[in-house]
XYZ file of C-alpha atoms in Angstrom:
494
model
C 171.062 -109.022 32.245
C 170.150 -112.330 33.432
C 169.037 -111.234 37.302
C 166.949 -108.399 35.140
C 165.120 -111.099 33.500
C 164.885 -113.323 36.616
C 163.398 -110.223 38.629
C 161.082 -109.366 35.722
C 159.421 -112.323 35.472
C 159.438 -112.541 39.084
C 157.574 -109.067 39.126
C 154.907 -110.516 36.335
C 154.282 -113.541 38.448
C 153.720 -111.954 41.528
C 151.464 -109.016 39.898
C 149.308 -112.399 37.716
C 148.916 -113.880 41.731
C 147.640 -110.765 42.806
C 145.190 -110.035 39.954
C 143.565 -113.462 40.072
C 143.290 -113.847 43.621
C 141.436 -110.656 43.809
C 139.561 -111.161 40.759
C 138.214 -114.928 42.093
C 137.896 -113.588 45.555
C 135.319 -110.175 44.374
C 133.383 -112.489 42.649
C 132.983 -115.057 44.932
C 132.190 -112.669 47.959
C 130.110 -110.270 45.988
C 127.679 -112.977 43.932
C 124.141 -113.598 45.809
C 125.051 -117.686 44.564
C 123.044 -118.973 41.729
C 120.244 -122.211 41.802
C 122.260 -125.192 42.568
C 124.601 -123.622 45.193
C 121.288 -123.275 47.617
C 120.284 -127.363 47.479
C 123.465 -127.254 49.171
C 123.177 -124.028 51.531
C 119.496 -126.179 52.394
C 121.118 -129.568 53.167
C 124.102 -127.905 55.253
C 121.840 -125.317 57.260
C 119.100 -127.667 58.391
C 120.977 -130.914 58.855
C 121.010 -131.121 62.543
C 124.524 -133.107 62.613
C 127.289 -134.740 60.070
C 125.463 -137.828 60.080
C 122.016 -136.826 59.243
C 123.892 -134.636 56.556
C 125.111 -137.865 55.171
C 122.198 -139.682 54.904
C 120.483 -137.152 53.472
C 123.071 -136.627 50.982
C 122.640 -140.742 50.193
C 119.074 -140.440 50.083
C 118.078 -137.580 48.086
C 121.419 -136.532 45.913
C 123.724 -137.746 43.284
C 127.240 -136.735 44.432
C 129.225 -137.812 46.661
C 129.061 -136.095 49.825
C 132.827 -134.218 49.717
C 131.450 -130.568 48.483
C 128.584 -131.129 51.608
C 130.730 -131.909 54.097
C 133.283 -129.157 52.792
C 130.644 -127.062 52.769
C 129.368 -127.670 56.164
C 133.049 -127.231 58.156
C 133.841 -124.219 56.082
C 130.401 -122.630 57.004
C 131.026 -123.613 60.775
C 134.458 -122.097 60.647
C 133.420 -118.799 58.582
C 129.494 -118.439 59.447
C 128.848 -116.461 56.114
C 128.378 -118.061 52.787
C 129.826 -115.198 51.232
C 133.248 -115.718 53.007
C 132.999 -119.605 52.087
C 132.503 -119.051 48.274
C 135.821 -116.431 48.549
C 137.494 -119.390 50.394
C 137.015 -121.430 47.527
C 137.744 -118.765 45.042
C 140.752 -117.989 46.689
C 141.718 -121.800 46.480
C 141.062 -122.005 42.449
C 142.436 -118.912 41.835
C 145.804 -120.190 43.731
C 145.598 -123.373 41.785
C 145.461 -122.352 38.603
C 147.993 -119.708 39.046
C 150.325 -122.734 39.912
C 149.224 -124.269 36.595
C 150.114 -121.442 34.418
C 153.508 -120.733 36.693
C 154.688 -124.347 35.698
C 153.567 -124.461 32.319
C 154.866 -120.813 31.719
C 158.270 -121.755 32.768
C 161.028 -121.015 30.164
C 158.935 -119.873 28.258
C 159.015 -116.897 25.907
C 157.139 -113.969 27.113
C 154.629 -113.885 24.688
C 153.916 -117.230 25.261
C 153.754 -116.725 29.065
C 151.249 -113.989 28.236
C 149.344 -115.803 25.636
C 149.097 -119.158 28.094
C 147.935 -116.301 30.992
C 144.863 -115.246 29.318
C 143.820 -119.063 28.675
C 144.646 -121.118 31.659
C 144.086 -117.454 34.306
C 141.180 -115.548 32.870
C 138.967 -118.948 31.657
C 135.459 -117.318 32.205
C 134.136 -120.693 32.962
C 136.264 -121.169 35.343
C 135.624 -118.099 37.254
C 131.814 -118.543 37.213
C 131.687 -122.259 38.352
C 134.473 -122.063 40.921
C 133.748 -118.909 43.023
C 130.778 -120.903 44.549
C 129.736 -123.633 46.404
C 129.166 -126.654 44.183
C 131.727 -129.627 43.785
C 133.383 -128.427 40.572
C 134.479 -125.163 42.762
C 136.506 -128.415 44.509
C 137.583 -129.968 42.156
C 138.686 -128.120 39.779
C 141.398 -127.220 42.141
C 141.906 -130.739 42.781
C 142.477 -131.271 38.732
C 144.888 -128.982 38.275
C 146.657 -130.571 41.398
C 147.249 -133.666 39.390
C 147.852 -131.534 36.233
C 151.053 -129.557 38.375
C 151.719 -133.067 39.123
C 152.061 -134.731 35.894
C 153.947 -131.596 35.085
C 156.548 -131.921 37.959
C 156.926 -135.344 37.977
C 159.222 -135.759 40.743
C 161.449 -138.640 40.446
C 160.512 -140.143 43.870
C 158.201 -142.979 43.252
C 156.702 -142.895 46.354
C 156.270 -138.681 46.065
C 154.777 -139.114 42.316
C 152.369 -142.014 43.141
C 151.215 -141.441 46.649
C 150.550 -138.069 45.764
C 148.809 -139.305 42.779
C 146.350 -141.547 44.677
C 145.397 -139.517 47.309
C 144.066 -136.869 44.835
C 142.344 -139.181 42.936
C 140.308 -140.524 45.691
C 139.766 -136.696 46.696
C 138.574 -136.039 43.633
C 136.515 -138.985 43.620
C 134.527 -137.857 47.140
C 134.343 -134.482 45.139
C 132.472 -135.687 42.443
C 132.109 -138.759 40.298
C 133.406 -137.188 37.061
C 136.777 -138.920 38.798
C 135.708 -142.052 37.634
C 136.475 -140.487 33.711
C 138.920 -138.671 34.378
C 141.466 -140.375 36.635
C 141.710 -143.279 34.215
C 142.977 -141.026 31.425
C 145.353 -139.482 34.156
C 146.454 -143.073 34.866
C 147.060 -144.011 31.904
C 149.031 -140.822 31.008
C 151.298 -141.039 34.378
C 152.062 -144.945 33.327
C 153.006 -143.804 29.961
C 155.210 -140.441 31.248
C 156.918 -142.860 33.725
C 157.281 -146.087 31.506
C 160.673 -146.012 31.689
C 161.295 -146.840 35.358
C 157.713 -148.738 35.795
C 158.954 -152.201 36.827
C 160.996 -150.189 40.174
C 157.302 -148.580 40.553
C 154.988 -151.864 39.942
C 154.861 -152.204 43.673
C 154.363 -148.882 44.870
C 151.653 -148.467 42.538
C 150.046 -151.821 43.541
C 149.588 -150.985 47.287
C 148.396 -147.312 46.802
C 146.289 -148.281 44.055
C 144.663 -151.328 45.925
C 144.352 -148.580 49.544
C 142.795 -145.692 47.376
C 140.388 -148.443 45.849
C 139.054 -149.437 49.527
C 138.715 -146.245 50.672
C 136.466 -145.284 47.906
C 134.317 -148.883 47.510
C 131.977 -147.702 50.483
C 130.854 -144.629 48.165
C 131.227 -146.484 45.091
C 128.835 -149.135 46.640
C 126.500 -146.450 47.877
C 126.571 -144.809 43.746
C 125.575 -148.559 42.175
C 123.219 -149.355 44.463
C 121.098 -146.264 45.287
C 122.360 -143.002 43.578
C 123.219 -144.228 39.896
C 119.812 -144.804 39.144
C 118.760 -141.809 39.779
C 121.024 -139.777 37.775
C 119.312 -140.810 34.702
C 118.538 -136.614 33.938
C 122.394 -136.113 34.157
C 122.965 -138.110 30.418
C 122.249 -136.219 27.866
C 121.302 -137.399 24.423
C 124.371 -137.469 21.748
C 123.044 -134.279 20.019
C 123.042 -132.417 23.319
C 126.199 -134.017 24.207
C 127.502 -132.805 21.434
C 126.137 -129.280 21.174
C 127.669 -128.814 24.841
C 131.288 -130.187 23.848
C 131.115 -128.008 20.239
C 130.052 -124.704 22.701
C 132.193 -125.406 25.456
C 135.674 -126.207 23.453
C 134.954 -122.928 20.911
C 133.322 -120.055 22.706
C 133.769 -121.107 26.665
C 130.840 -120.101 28.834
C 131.057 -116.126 29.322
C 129.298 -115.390 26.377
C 127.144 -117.630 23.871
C 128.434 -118.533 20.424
C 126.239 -115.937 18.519
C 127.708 -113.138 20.668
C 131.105 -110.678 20.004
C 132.779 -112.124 22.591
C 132.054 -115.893 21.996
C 132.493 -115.207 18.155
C 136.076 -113.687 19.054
C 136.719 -117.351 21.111
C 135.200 -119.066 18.074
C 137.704 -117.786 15.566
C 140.773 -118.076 17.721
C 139.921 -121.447 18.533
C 139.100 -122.574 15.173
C 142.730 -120.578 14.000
C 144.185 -122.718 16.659
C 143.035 -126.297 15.808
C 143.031 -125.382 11.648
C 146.832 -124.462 11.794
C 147.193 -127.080 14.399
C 145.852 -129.569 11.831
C 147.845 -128.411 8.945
C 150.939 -128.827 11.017
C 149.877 -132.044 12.256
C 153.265 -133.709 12.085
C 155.054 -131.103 14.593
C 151.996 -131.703 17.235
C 154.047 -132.842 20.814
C 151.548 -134.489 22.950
C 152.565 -133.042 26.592
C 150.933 -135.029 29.691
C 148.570 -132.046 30.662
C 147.190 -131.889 27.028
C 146.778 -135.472 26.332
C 144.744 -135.485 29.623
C 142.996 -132.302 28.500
C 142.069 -134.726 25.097
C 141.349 -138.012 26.776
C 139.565 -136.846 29.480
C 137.285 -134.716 27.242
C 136.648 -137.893 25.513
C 135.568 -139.827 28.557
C 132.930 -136.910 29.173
C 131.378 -136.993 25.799
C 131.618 -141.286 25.751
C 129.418 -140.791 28.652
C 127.013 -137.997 27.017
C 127.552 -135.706 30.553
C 128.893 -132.737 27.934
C 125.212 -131.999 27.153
C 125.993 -130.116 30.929
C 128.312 -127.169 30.823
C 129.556 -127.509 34.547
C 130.720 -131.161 33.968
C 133.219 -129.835 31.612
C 134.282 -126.759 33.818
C 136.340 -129.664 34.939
C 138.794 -129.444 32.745
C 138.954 -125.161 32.162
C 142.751 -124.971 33.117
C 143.913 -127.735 31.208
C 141.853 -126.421 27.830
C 144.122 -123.469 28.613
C 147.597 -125.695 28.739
C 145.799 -127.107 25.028
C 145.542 -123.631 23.878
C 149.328 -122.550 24.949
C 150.422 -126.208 23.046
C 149.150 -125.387 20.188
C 149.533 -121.611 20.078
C 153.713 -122.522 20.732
C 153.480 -124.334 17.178
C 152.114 -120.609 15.107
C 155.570 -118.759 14.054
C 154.053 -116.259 11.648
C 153.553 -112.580 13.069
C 150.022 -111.881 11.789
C 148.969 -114.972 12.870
C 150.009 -114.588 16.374
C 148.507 -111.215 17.197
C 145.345 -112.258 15.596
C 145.290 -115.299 18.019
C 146.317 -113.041 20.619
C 143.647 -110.547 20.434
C 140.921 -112.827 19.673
C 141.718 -114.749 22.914
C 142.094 -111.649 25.010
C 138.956 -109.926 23.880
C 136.882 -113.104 23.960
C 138.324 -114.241 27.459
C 138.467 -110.824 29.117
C 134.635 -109.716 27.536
C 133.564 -113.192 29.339
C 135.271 -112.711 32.349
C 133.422 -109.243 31.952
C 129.795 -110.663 31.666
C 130.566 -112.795 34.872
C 131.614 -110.029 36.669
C 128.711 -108.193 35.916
C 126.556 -110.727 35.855
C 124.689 -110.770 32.442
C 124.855 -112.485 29.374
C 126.610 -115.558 30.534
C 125.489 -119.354 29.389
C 124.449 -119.641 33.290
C 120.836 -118.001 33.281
C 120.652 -118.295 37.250
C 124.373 -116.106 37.296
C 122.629 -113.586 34.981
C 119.018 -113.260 37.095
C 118.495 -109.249 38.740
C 118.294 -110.911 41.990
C 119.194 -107.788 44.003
C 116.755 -106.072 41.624
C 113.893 -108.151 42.158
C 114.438 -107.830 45.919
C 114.446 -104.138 46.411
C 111.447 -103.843 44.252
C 109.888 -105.707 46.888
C 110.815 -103.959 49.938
C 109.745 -100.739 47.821
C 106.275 -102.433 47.159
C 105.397 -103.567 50.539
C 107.091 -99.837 52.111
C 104.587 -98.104 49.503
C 101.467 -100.745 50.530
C 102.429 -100.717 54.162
C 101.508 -104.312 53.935
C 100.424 -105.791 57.256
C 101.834 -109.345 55.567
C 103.260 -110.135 52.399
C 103.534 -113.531 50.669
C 105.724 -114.447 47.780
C 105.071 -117.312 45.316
C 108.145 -118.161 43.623
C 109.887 -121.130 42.547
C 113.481 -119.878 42.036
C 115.790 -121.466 45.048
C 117.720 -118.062 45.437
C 114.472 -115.701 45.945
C 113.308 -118.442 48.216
C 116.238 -117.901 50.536
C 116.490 -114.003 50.768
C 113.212 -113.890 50.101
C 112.436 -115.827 53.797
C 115.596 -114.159 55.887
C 113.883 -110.801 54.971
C 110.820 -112.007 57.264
C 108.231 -112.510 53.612
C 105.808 -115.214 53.779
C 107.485 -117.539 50.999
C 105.299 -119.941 48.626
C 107.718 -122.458 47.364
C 106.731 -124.329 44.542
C 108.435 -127.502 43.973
C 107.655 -130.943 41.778
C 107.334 -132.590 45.849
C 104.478 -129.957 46.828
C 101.317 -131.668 47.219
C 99.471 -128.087 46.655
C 99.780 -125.440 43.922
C 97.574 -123.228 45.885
C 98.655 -120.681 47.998
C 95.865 -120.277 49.950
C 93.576 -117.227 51.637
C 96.570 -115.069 52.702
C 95.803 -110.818 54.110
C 97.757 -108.146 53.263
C 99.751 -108.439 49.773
C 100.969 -110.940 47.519
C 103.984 -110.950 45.001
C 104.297 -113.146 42.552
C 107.742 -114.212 40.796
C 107.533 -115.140 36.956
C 111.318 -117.215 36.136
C 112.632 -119.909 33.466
C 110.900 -123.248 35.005
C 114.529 -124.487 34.982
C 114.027 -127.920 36.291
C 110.075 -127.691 37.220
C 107.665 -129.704 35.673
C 106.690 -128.221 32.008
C 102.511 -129.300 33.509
C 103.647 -128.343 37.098
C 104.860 -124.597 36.015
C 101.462 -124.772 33.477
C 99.671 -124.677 37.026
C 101.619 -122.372 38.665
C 100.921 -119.633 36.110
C 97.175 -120.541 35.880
C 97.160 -120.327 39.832
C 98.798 -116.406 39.391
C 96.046 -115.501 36.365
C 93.641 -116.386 39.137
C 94.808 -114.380 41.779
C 92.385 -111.742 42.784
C 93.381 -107.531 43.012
C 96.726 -107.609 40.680
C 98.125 -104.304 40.692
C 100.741 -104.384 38.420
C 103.566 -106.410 36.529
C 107.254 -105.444 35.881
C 109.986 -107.459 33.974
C 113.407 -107.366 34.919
C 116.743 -108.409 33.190
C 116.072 -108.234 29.644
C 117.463 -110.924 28.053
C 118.612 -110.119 24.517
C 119.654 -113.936 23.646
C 116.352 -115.266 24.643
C 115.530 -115.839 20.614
C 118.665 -117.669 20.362
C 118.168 -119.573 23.346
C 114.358 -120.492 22.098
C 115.823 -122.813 19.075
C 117.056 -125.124 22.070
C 113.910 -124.125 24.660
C 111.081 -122.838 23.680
C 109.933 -121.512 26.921
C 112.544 -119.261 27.642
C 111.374 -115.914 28.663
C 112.485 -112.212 26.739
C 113.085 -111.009 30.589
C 114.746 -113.280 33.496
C 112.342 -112.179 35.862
C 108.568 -110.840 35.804
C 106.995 -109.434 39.363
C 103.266 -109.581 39.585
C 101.912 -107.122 42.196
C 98.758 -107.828 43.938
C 97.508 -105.122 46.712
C 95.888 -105.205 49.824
C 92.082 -106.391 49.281
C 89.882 -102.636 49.636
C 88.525 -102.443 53.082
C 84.829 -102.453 53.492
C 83.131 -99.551 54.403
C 81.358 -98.377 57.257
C 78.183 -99.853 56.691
C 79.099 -103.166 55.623
């Protein structure tokens, strides 16, 4: 009976490996990549070596350079940012899967299913680490030192030198380190305290190396990058708006939608009951990190940003099993139960498809957009055709399809495209981060435009009145395409 048990749950773990790997992996491969992924693709592709890469990464960002350089050997090595972002999906997906196989273990099995549909099929997690960005880095990294704090092997010099060495990774990853490995420190001291004075020295010297490895780039974030990052902070209403939406009703789906409103009430079910049995609350390492480190975020008002707290996906899920492992009444449990799986799997379907995720770039028609375009120039037979856009991703295709691209940026001098022949597209998108004044132009520049020909909207957007109590400017469809032809050709007597 007992080997029947060990091969079931042998069976379950293997089939969970399989489904997230290739659920990460399709993603990753199959997305066209979303705004922020192609500052990096930029940086990487025209960088002429490492060190100019570095520089520019001093000069003009405000990370740390680890996802860049990552980036930039992983592109080398596969030559296809489509097999890069699998790379790193295939990494998450392998980490997490550790995280739920260690936090799973012994467990009943409707816990181990319950704690697979939180930590595994997180819909923030899949849509923030099947790309290119640093929290596709470390959010592995995270759940690393989660597995960690979970294993705790007995060997100082195993616990702590493992410890360090993924905190300064983490901290060349991205600076969210310098929150979260405190908490983590602090947590590890307390989970060891009983054989810290045969550790004091161990921890000493590894603390003291990991500490000058990282002053170079801590020097290089007080001195020139910190204060830049003034747009990162939000204010404590937006901080607060992002924690409340994040922790409730995750990212595949806004709060006013089935899915999110599924989260919402499991959620809430969770932390009510939780609250009620207050007393019989156990505190593990992963969930007290989970707690403190969401904390540090919000101290520092960087929840106002969904991505900063993608950080911490896998270990919301541990929080979730915790306090799920406390409910003992029947109804209660299949109501959590379903709730979770239909909120978590309906997210996980909206990033999958692509639509009606809290990520506007992830939801954009981009493959829509660009076929219309190729149809419109096949059915003009445009000699040349230029494109006036301001969206990163159209920028990119746009200019390896051989168009004529008109980039408009907040460090373009001009708003005018100039006299161009042939036929001209212009792209109508959320301003994101342009200029409210600067994208004020850019429209008045396209009402201008002489021989328009048409307009069509794609990807209708049918939380754009929601989204308008936050931002008024959002549009009803993610994308509008104004067509103007070929100028008429004069005649023969002209």
């Amino acid at each position: 009976m007992a080997v029947a048990v060990v091969q079931s749950r042998m069976m379950a773990a293997v089939g969970g490996l399989i489904t997230i790997l290739g659920l990460y992996v399709l993603v990753a491969y199959l997305s066209p990549g979303y705004d922020d992924e192609f500052y990096n693709i930029g940086l990487v592709e025209y960088a002429p070596s490492v060190g100019a890469l570095l520089d520019a990464v001093r000069r003009v960002d405000i990370h740390p350079p680890g996802q860049y350089l990552a980036n930039l050997v992983l592109f080398r090595v596969f030559g296809d940012w489509s097999v890069v972002r699998a790379f790193n999906a295939a990494l998450a997906a392998l980490s997490i899967w550790g995280l739920w196989l260690m936090v799973q273990r012994q467990a009943s099995w409707r816990v181990s299913a319950f704690a697979y549909f939180a930590i595994c099929l997180n819909p923030a997690s899949l849509l923030w680490a099947s790309g290119l960005r640093w929290y596709a880095y470390f959010l592995p990294l995270i759940n690393l030192a989660a597995i960690l704090l979970i294993a705790n092997p007995r060997a100082p010099l195993r616990f702590w030198g493992a410890f360090f060495l993924l905190a300064a990774a983490l901290f060349f990853f991205g600076y969210a380190a310098l929150l979260l490995v405190p908490p983590a420190f602090l947590v590890a001291l307390y989970q060891r305290r009983s054989q810290l004075r045969d550790e004091a020295l161990i921890i000493l010297v590894s603390g003291s190396l990991t500490l000058l490895l990282c002053a170079p780039q801590l020097f290089v974030l007080l001195t020139e990058q910190l204060p830049r990052g003034g747009a990162q902070i939000a204010g404590w209403s937006g901080a607060t708006q992002g924690l409340g939406l994040y922790l409730m009703s995750n990212q595949g789906a806004l709060p006013v939608a089935f899915f999110g409103i599924m989260l919402i009430l499991c959620n809430g079910l969770l932390l009510g009951h939780a609250a009620l049995n207050w007393r019989r609350l156990r505190g593990g390492a992963v969930t007290s990190l989970f707690v403190l480190g969401s904390l540090a975020l919000y101290a520092a008002r960087l929840t106002g940003k969904g991505r900063n707290l993608v950080t911490l996906a896998s270990l919301q899920g541990v929080f979730q099993v915790e306090l799920f492992r406390l409910v003992k009444h029947r109804v209660l449990v299949v109501i959590l139960f379903i709730t979770l799986a239909i909120g978590n799997l309906g997210g996980v379907a909206n990033v999958i498809n692509h639509h009606d995720t809290v990520k506007g770039s992830w939801n954009t028609p981009y493959a829509q957009v660009l076929a219309a375009i190729a149809q419109f120039a096949a059915e003009q037979a445009c000699p040349t055709l230029q494109v006036m856009t301001h969206d990163p991703v159209f920028d990119y295709y746009l200019r390896r399809q051989g168009y004529a691209v008109f980039i408009i940026s907040a460090r373009r001098r001009t708003i005018d495209p100039g006299v161009t022949y042939g036929c001209r597209v212009a792209l109508l998108t959320f301003r994101g981060g342009l200029p409210p004044a600067l994208n004020q132009r850019y429209l008045e520049v396209i009402a201008r435009l002489p021989y328009a020909c048409g307009f069509k909207q794609f990807g209708f957007d049918r939380f754009a009145p929601f989204k308008r109590r936050f931002d008024p400017e959002v549009p009803d469809y993610y994308v509008g395409v104004a067509y103007f032809c070929q100028p008429p050709r004069a005649g023969p007597g002209a």
